[in-house]
Amino acid sequence: MASAKTTSQTPTRLVKPLPKGTIDSHMHIIPPDFKRFPLQAAAQYKPTPHTLSDAKAFYTQQSGLGIAKPRMVLTQVSIYGNDNSALLSGIAALGMDGRGVVQCDPTNITVEQLDTWWQQGARGVRINLVSIGQSIMEEELLLLLQAYIDKLIQTRMPSRDKKWVIEMFLPLKSMPSLLNVLPKLKGGEKVRFCLDHFGGLKFKDDAPNFGPNADPYLIPGFNELMQLITNRSFPEVYLKISAQYRVDTSYPSQDALQRLDPVGRELLRRAEDRLTWASDWPHTRFENIDSVPFVESCYSWCGEGAEGDARREKLFRLNAERLWDMAQSA
């Protein structure tokens, strides 16, 4: 089936269209050629292939989001480990509409390799502890982040405003440690940080009895998360509003949407300049995810009128353009 060419031809179930130039800050591709793009031996699951063409079809034909010209940030999948070849092939195919977040070992990666990846469209490096079920002590986190920073700040950046992103998928319980670590990092102001998927919040683990209209600050780790993304004396920390079905596996039930509501509203109320939306397509290890109810919840959290429109522009486009160094959409 041919991709839609205009917004009017793109099916949508949203109450209002997404902002023009919307960027999806977190999605994956898994090419079918496992000989060319082999899984690492320690892969936690065997995936179903999901190609770049499938990704475009998701946006233009399947999801109900009605994105006529997808702009994507491809994120390294844990099953590939430090082999970023599949991701880099996708960025090359996307051109100016694509960016990437690679995975590497900071102790043996070279500055020259990082420079090459930047030229190929990579803008971030990923630390993913949740997907592999790994925990980390505070001192270990400090040493790990410092090792990444030491390498990243040696790269040939084209301007002072362009910065590498250290992206982290950590559990919410790690936020107090990260809050302690961030001010201790040398050169931390020369990179940006980004936290995946509501900062790793999982209601069943972090707040099993959390209900509608509850105070999100009662969730252990939420207060520290808010400090990370609102304290302007820290290096820049962004948060992805994404993977709502990982936060609450009963999504899109009404209970799940109501539990998420006070969290989302507080995030948009206090940190609208540090949030970016993502679909988390192809929703690895989940099936039949309907993205529309979540996007409409995001609309609600942004509010109404001109103020709500301005917040939507930030959440779906402007913050991501800054974070991932993507040119302003035409």
XYZ file of C-alpha atoms in Angstrom:
330
model
C 0.000 0.000 0.000
C 1.419 3.400 -0.940
C 2.150 5.910 1.775
C -0.107 8.945 2.009
C 1.356 12.066 0.406
C -0.589 14.782 2.155
C -2.065 15.294 5.590
C -5.592 15.230 4.124
C -4.941 11.755 2.703
C -3.508 10.433 5.961
C -6.143 8.708 8.145
C -6.349 9.967 11.696
C -8.569 9.319 14.690
C -7.200 12.189 16.761
C -9.527 14.962 17.874
C -7.044 17.449 16.393
C -3.979 16.898 14.183
C -0.511 16.545 15.635
C 1.641 19.656 15.157
C 3.264 19.913 11.752
C 6.784 18.521 11.908
C 6.083 16.253 14.893
C 9.138 14.207 15.904
C 8.907 10.733 17.395
C 11.795 10.724 19.887
C 11.955 6.970 20.440
C 11.348 4.157 18.001
C 13.209 1.090 16.781
C 13.811 -0.829 13.593
C 14.639 -4.537 13.440
C 15.593 -5.618 9.902
C 14.695 -9.197 8.898
C 18.246 -10.127 7.885
C 19.605 -11.563 11.119
C 22.780 -12.696 9.365
C 23.653 -9.158 8.332
C 22.359 -7.698 11.610
C 22.899 -10.476 14.191
C 21.418 -10.393 17.685
C 23.841 -10.401 20.572
C 24.259 -13.717 22.377
C 22.696 -12.314 25.558
C 19.546 -10.974 23.821
C 16.597 -11.097 26.213
C 14.074 -11.998 23.510
C 13.805 -12.971 19.855
C 12.122 -10.145 17.975
C 9.722 -9.955 15.076
C 11.289 -7.962 12.221
C 10.104 -4.358 11.916
C 11.547 -2.428 8.998
C 11.803 1.266 8.236
C 8.975 0.805 5.737
C 6.876 -0.721 8.528
C 7.671 2.305 10.696
C 6.502 4.726 8.021
C 3.341 2.664 7.512
C 2.680 2.837 11.243
C 2.663 6.625 11.153
C 0.861 7.131 7.864
C -1.593 4.238 7.677
C -1.919 2.128 10.823
C -1.694 4.124 14.033
C -4.428 6.698 13.571
C -1.901 9.432 14.344
C -1.962 10.843 10.826
C 1.708 11.806 10.498
C 2.174 12.338 6.771
C 5.957 12.791 6.859
C 7.491 10.980 9.830
C 10.536 12.463 11.581
C 12.136 9.751 13.692
C 14.797 9.255 16.321
C 15.927 5.641 16.017
C 17.026 4.176 19.329
C 19.346 1.188 19.691
C 17.452 -1.963 20.689
C 18.936 -3.909 23.608
C 19.004 -7.159 21.566
C 21.777 -5.762 19.321
C 24.090 -4.789 22.164
C 26.841 -2.489 20.908
C 26.400 -3.415 17.233
C 24.682 -0.307 15.845
C 24.744 -1.311 12.175
C 20.986 -1.833 11.847
C 20.251 1.533 13.424
C 22.817 3.343 11.283
C 21.356 1.844 8.121
C 17.984 3.278 9.113
C 19.357 6.769 9.789
C 21.070 6.747 6.410
C 17.772 5.938 4.716
C 15.896 8.672 6.622
C 18.383 11.437 5.853
C 17.437 14.796 7.380
C 14.260 13.302 8.890
C 16.243 10.892 11.075
C 18.521 10.902 14.073
C 19.891 8.046 16.160
C 20.871 6.978 19.669
C 23.652 4.390 19.628
C 24.968 2.042 22.289
C 28.672 1.672 23.097
C 31.178 0.861 25.810
C 32.725 4.168 26.929
C 35.922 2.437 28.032
C 36.890 1.274 24.546
C 35.001 3.475 22.095
C 37.231 5.929 20.260
C 36.631 9.625 19.774
C 37.085 9.029 16.038
C 34.224 6.507 16.030
C 31.965 8.937 17.885
C 32.822 11.641 15.340
C 31.911 9.247 12.516
C 28.613 8.368 14.156
C 27.795 12.069 14.574
C 28.387 12.603 10.864
C 26.069 9.657 10.178
C 23.276 11.234 12.227
C 23.779 9.822 15.728
C 23.138 12.371 18.465
C 22.997 10.236 21.575
C 24.458 7.255 23.403
C 22.196 4.961 25.384
C 22.435 3.364 28.812
C 19.688 0.745 29.095
C 19.492 -1.047 32.433
C 15.747 -1.734 32.583
C 15.499 -3.888 29.441
C 18.293 -6.181 30.618
C 17.211 -6.268 34.255
C 20.443 -4.749 35.565
C 20.804 -2.556 38.636
C 23.581 -0.107 39.439
C 24.948 1.458 42.613
C 25.309 5.228 42.922
C 29.109 5.200 42.754
C 28.990 2.935 39.687
C 26.527 5.307 38.009
C 28.867 8.235 38.675
C 31.827 6.430 37.145
C 29.812 5.243 34.144
C 28.407 8.670 33.290
C 31.784 10.313 33.777
C 33.361 7.798 31.385
C 30.819 8.696 28.690
C 31.249 12.425 29.245
C 35.043 12.209 29.084
C 34.809 10.697 25.597
C 31.882 12.707 24.241
C 33.325 16.129 25.047
C 36.447 15.309 23.058
C 34.500 15.010 19.806
C 34.546 17.704 17.134
C 31.286 19.523 17.815
C 30.255 21.988 15.080
C 29.050 24.596 17.591
C 28.687 25.155 21.326
C 24.912 24.643 21.193
C 25.211 21.211 19.582
C 25.684 18.576 22.256
C 25.729 14.821 22.581
C 22.837 13.307 24.547
C 23.323 10.618 27.178
C 20.044 8.729 27.146
C 19.177 6.548 30.136
C 16.523 3.902 30.693
C 16.746 3.555 34.464
C 14.118 2.491 37.014
C 12.391 5.302 38.878
C 14.033 4.138 42.106
C 17.375 5.242 40.585
C 16.330 8.900 40.405
C 17.631 9.809 43.916
C 21.045 8.400 42.957
C 21.037 10.275 39.659
C 20.071 13.469 41.469
C 23.109 13.043 43.732
C 25.421 12.166 40.851
C 24.553 14.878 38.347
C 26.177 17.859 40.147
C 29.396 15.839 40.642
C 30.002 15.174 36.947
C 32.915 17.033 35.387
C 31.907 18.469 32.036
C 28.256 17.505 32.519
C 27.152 20.904 31.229
C 28.748 20.068 27.856
C 26.266 17.253 27.157
C 22.523 16.788 27.548
C 20.735 13.981 29.359
C 17.470 12.299 28.481
C 15.418 9.889 30.601
C 13.334 7.252 28.843
C 9.703 6.344 29.381
C 8.449 8.569 32.233
C 11.749 8.084 34.049
C 11.202 4.339 34.339
C 7.941 4.651 36.289
C 6.030 1.374 36.640
C 2.917 1.592 38.749
C 2.922 -2.099 39.711
C 6.428 -1.752 41.183
C 6.554 1.875 42.317
C 2.996 2.669 43.393
C 0.675 -0.367 43.113
C -2.177 1.405 44.914
C -1.898 4.695 43.026
C -5.321 5.888 41.923
C -7.012 8.708 40.003
C -6.357 12.197 41.389
C -3.626 10.870 43.693
C -0.571 12.987 44.492
C 2.289 11.895 42.177
C 4.827 13.105 44.754
C 3.792 10.137 46.901
C 5.425 7.850 44.326
C 8.989 7.072 45.504
C 11.449 8.724 43.126
C 8.980 11.134 41.507
C 10.095 14.165 43.512
C 13.711 13.527 42.496
C 12.645 13.071 38.868
C 10.948 16.461 38.954
C 14.057 18.072 40.432
C 16.190 16.584 37.667
C 14.091 18.114 34.899
C 13.311 21.452 36.569
C 16.539 22.470 38.343
C 18.209 24.893 35.928
C 21.483 24.829 37.885
C 21.968 21.234 36.665
C 23.027 20.142 33.182
C 20.040 19.885 30.823
C 17.868 16.853 31.577
C 14.956 15.927 29.301
C 12.232 13.342 29.824
C 10.438 11.229 27.239
C 6.681 11.048 27.614
C 6.480 7.561 26.144
C 5.792 3.833 26.599
C 2.643 4.406 28.640
C 1.861 0.672 28.405
C 5.116 -0.073 30.228
C 4.100 2.364 32.968
C 0.726 0.623 33.324
C 0.252 -2.685 31.532
C -3.544 -2.326 31.644
C -3.329 0.531 29.099
C -5.556 1.641 27.334
C -8.046 0.901 30.096
C -9.791 3.851 31.684
C -8.105 3.005 34.996
C -4.658 3.222 33.379
C -5.398 6.578 31.749
C -6.779 7.965 35.023
C -3.739 6.791 36.992
C -1.408 8.428 34.497
C -3.381 11.678 34.431
C -2.006 13.381 37.591
C 1.550 12.412 36.600
C 1.218 13.851 33.107
C -0.474 17.035 34.275
C 2.241 17.747 36.828
C 4.995 17.116 34.288
C 3.452 19.549 31.780
C 2.712 22.091 34.509
C 6.293 22.313 35.748
C 8.586 21.080 32.971
C 7.079 21.875 29.570
C 10.487 22.879 28.146
C 12.113 19.542 29.035
C 9.571 17.018 27.726
C 9.418 15.216 24.418
C 6.845 12.742 23.108
C 7.598 9.326 21.636
C 5.597 6.323 20.438
C 8.135 3.619 21.431
C 7.175 1.808 18.201
C 7.205 -1.172 17.558
C 6.368 -1.604 21.246
C 8.794 -4.500 21.731
C 7.370 -7.317 23.872
C 3.905 -5.734 23.672
C 1.209 -6.206 21.019
C -1.757 -4.306 19.565
C -0.938 -0.961 21.164
C -3.336 1.849 20.274
C -1.394 5.130 20.488
C -4.366 7.466 20.016
C -5.755 7.460 23.604
C -2.313 8.301 24.963
C -1.739 11.173 22.517
C -5.138 12.600 23.402
C -4.194 12.378 27.092
C -1.092 14.395 26.226
C -3.333 16.964 24.533
C -5.404 17.180 27.710
C -2.317 17.636 29.892
C -1.169 20.503 27.662
C -4.388 22.422 28.270
C -6.628 24.507 26.044
C -6.380 27.643 23.963
C -3.195 29.360 22.872
C -1.282 28.151 25.933
C -2.227 24.551 25.206
C -1.244 24.915 21.555
C 2.158 26.303 22.571
C 2.745 23.398 24.945
C 1.810 20.878 22.241
C 4.340 22.457 19.888
C 7.014 22.037 22.551
C 6.071 18.478 23.487
C 5.732 17.089 19.966
C 8.246 19.188 18.010
C 10.261 22.084 19.439
C 11.913 20.359 22.412
C 12.877 17.403 20.227
C 14.356 19.656 17.552
C 16.667 21.141 20.170
C 17.460 17.884 21.938
C 18.259 15.901 18.795
C 19.730 18.719 16.714
C 17.067 18.488 14.011
C 16.486 21.408 11.722
C 13.251 23.333 12.182
C 10.516 21.771 10.048
C 9.503 23.623 6.908
